[in-house]
GROMACS .gro file of C-alpha atoms in nm:
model
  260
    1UNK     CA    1   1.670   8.985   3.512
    2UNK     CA    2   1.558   8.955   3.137
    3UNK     CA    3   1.603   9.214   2.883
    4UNK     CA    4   1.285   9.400   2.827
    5UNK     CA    5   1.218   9.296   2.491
    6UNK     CA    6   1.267   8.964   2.303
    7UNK     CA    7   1.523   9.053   2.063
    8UNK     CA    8   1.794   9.242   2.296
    9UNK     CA    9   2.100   9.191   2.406
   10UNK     CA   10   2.074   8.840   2.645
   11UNK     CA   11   2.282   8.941   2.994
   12UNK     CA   12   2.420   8.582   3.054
   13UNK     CA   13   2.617   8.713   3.338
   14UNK     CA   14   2.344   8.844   3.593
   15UNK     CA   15   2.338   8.995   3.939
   16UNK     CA   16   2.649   9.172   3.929
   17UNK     CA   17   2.914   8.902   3.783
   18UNK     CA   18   3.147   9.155   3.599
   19UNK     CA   19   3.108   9.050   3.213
   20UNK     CA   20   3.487   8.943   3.130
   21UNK     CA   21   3.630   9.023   2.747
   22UNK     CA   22   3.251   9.191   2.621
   23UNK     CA   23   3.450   9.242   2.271
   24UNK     CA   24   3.363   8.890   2.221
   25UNK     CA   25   3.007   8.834   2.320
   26UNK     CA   26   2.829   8.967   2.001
   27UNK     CA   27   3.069   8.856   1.725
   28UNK     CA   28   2.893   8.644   1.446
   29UNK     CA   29   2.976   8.301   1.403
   30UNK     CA   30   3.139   8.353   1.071
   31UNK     CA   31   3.416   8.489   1.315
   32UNK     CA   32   3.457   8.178   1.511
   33UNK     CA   33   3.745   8.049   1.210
   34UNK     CA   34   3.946   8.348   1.278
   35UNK     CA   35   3.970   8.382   1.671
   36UNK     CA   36   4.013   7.986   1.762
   37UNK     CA   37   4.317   7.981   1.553
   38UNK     CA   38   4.474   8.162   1.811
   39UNK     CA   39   4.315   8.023   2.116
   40UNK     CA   40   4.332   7.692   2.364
   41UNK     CA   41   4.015   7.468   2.373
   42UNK     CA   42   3.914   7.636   2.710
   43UNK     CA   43   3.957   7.996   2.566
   44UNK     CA   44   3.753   7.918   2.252
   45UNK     CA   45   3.451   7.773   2.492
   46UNK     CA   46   3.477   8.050   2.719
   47UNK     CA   47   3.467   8.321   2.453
   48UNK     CA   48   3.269   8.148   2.190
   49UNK     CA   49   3.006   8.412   2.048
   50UNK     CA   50   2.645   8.463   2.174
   51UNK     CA   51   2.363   8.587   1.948
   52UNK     CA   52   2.240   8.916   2.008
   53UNK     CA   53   1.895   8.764   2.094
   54UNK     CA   54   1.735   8.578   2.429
   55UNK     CA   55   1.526   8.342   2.213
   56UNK     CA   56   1.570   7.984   2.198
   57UNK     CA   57   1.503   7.854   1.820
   58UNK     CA   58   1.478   7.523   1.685
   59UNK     CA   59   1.610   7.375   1.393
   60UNK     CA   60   1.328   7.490   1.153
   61UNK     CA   61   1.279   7.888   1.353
   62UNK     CA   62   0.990   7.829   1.578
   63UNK     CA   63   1.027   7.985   1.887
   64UNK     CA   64   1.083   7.777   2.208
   65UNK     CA   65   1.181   7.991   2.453
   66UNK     CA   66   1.141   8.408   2.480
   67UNK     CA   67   1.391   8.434   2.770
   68UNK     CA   68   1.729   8.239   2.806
   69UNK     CA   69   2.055   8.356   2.969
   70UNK     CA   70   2.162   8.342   2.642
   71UNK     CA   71   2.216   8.185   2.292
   72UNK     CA   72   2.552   8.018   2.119
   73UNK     CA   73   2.543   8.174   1.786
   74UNK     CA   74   2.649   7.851   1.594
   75UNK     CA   75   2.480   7.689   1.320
   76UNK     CA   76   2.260   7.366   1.398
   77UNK     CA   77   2.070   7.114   1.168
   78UNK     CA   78   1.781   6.851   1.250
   79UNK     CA   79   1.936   6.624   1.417
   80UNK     CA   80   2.112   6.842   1.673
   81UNK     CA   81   2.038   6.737   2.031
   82UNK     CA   82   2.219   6.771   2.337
   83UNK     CA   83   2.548   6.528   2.268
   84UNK     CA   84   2.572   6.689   1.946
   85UNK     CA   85   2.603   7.041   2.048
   86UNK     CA   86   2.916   6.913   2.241
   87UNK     CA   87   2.983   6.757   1.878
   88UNK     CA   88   2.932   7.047   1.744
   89UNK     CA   89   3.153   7.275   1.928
   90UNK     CA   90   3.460   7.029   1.947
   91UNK     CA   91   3.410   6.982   1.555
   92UNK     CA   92   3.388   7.380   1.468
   93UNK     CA   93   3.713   7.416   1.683
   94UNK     CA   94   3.903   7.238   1.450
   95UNK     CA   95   3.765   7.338   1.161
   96UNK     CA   96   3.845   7.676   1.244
   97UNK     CA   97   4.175   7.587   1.299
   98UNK     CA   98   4.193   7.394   0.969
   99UNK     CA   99   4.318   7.093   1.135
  100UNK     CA  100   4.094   6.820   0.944
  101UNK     CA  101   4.296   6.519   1.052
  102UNK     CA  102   4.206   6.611   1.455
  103UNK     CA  103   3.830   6.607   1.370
  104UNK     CA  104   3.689   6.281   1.409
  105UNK     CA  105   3.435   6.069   1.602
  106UNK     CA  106   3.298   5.705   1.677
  107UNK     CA  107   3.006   5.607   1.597
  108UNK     CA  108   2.761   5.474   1.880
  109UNK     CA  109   2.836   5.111   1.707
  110UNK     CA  110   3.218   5.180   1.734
  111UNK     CA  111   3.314   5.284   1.414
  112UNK     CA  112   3.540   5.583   1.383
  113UNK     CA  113   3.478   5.819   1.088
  114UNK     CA  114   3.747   6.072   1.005
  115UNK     CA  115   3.721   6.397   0.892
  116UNK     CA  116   3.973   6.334   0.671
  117UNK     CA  117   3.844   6.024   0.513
  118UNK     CA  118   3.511   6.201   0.465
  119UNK     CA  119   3.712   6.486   0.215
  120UNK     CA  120   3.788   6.186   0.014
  121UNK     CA  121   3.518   6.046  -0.048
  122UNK     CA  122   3.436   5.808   0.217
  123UNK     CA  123   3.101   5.752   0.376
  124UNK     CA  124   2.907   5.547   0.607
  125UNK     CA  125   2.754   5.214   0.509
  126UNK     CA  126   2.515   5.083   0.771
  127UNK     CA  127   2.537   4.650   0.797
  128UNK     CA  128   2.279   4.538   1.024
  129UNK     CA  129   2.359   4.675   1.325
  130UNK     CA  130   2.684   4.746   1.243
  131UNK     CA  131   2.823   5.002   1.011
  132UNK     CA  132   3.166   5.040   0.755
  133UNK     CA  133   3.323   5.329   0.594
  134UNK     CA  134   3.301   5.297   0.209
  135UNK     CA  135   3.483   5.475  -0.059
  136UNK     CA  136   3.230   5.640  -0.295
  137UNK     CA  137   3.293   5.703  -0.705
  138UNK     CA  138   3.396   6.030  -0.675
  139UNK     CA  139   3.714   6.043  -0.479
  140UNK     CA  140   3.813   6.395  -0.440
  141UNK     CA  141   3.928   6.663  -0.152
  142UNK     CA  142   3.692   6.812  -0.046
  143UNK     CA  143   3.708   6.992   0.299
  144UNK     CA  144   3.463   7.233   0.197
  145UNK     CA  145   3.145   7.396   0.470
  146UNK     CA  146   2.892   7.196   0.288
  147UNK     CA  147   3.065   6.891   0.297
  148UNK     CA  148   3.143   6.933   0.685
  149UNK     CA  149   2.823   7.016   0.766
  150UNK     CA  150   2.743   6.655   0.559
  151UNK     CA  151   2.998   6.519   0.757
  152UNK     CA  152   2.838   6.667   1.090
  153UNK     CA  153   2.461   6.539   0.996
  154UNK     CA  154   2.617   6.182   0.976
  155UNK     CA  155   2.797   6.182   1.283
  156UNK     CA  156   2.518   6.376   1.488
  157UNK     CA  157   2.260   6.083   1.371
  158UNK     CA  158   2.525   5.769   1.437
  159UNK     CA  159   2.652   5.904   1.722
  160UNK     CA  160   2.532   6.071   2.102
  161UNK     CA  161   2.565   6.032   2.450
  162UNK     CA  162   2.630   5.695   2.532
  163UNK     CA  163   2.934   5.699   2.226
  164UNK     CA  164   3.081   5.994   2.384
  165UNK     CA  165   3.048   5.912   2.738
  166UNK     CA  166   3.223   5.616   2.626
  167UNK     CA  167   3.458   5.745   2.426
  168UNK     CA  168   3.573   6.106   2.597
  169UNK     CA  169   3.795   6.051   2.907
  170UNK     CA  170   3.724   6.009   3.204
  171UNK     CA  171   3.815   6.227   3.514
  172UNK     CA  172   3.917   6.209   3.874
  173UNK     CA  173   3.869   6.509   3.949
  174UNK     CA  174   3.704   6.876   3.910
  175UNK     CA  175   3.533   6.992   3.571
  176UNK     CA  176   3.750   7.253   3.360
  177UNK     CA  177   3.611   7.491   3.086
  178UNK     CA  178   3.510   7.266   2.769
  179UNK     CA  179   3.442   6.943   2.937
  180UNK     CA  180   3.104   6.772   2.957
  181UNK     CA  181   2.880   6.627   3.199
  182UNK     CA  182   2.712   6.279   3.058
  183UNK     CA  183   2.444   6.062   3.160
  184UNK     CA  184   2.489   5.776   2.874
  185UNK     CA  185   2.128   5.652   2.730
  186UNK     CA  186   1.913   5.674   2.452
  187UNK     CA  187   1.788   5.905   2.526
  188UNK     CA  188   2.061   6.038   2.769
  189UNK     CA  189   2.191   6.413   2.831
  190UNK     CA  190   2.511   6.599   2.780
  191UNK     CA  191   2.575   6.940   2.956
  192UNK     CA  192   2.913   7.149   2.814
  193UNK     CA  193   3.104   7.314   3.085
  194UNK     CA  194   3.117   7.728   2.948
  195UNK     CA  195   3.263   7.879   3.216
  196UNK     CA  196   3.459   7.871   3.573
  197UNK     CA  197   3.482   8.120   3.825
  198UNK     CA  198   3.697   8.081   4.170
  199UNK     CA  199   3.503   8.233   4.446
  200UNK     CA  200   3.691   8.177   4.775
  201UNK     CA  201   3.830   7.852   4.673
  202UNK     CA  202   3.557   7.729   4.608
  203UNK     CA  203   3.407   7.630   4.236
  204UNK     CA  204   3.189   7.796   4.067
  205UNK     CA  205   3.031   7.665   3.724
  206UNK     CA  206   2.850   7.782   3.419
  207UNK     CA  207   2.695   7.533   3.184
  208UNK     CA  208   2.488   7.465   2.813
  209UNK     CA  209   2.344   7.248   2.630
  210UNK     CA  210   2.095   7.146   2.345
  211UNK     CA  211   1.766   6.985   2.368
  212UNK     CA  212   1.492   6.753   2.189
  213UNK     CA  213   1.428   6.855   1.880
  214UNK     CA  214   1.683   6.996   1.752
  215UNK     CA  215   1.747   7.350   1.865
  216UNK     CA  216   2.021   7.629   1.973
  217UNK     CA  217   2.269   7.570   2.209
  218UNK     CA  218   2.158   7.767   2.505
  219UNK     CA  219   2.352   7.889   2.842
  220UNK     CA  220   2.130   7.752   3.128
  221UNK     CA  221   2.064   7.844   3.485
  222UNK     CA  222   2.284   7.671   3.739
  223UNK     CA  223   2.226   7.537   4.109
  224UNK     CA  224   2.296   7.776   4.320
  225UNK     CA  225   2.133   7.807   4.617
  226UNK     CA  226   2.338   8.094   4.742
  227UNK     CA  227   2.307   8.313   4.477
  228UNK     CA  228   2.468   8.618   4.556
  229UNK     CA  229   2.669   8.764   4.283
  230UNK     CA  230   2.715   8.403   4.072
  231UNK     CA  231   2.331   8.285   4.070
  232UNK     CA  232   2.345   8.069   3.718
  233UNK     CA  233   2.680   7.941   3.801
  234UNK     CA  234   2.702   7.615   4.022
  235UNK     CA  235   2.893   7.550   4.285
  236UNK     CA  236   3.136   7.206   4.279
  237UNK     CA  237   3.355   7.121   4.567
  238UNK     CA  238   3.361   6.790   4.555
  239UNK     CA  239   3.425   6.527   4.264
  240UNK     CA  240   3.127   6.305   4.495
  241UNK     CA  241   2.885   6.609   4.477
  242UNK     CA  242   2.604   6.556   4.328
  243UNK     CA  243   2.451   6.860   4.127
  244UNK     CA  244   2.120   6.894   3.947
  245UNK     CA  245   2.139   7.061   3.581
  246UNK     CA  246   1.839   7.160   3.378
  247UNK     CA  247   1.676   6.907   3.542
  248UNK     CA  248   1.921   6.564   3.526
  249UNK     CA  249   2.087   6.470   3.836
  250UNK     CA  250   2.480   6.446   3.785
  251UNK     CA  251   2.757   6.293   3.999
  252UNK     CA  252   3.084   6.449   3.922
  253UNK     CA  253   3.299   6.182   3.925
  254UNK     CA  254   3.087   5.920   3.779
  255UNK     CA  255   2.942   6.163   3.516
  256UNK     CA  256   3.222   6.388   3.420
  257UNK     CA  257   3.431   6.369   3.065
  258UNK     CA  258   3.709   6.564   2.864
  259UNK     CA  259   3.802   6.558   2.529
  260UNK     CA  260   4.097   6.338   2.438
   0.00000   0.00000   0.00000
């Protein structure tokens, strides 16, 4: 079920799932700062705003995609893949939150780059194959949205799948809302974990991600044989099962990761 035209309202939720807290599903983005303040990691994901569109855009406005289940509306630059929309979204939390000193990531050679060091004037010096953290000349706070989304465009190009499936935790067990599923590589893929539903004990799981080039974070259909009333949401029973999203084969517990 797709809206009839291009540019309404995306139904994400389809074949009957009841859509939970609607008040949230249209806000902009510039209301993202105000709402995660008050919210867990898991609410945040779970409520983060969708565009009031079904098109998938990349990074310069072409059109990729006329239907999706829907569209994250959060800003995204040219280097944006899959690992860093899961960048992305763990970044914007705590910006929202205006805790700086939590926003921070390693590079895929290793080197972690602070937030917080960033404000101040730090950047990154690539060495070879290695790379340091510098101070620059002008050595000042600056925790401004420009200078994140500087900050962001560094990390996004140092950094992607194989640094966070190395660096995120592992788990032993069942996905929650706001963890990711990685397959580490260059390329590899990242899926972010948007949504869980119990359905007669059993799991039930709704999933984004980015893509090559650069483009919006988009909800994707799950693996759901069954279909019934939770057709884009996928079914995990088992941390052994092995379920296919967008395409990549994942093994729960081999594949899964959470946010430290």
């Amino acid at each position: 079920m797709h809206p009839t035209t291009n540019e309404n309202s995306a139904s994400w939720l389809m074949n009957g799932v009841k859509m939970m807290k609607l008040k949230f599903l249209f806000l902009s983005a510039i209301f993202v700062a105000s709402i995660c303040s008050a919210q867990t990691w898991e609410s945040y994901i779970k409520n983060f705003p969708r565009k009031r569109t079904t098109i998938v855009r990349d990074y310069k406005g072409n059109v990729l995609k006329t239907h999706s289940l829907g569209v994250l509306d959060v800003r995204i630059n040219s280097v944006q893949q899959c690992a860093d929309a899961a960048i992305r979204l763990r970044a914007e939390y705590f910006y929202g939150r205006k805790e700086y000193g939590k926003i921070r990531f390693k590079l895929t050679c290793g080197l972690e780059v602070p937030f917080s060091k960033w404000a101040w004037g730090y950047r990154v010096k690539v060495v070879g194959n290695d790379a340091v953290l510098v101070a620059s000349a002008k050595k000042t706070k600056d925790y401004s949205r420009a200078n994140f989304e500087r900050y962001l465009q560094t990390i996004m190009y140092y950094a992607g799948s194989a640094s966070l499936y190395r660096d995120m935790q592992s788990v032993r067990g069942l996905p929650e809302i706001g963890d990711a599923l990685i397959i580490p590589g260059f390329p590899g893929h990242v899926v972010i974990v948007m949504d869980k539903k119990v359905v007669n004990k059993t799991n039930y799981y709704l999933f984004a991600n980015s893509w090559i080039p650069a483009q919006d974070i988009e909800i994707i259909s799950g693996n759901n044989p069954a279909k019934k009333n939770l057709g884009n949401y996928t079914p995990i029973r088992s941390v052994k099962d092995k379920i296919n999203v967008n395409g990549y084969n994942f093994i729960v517990y081999k594949h899964l990761r959470r946010w430290k």
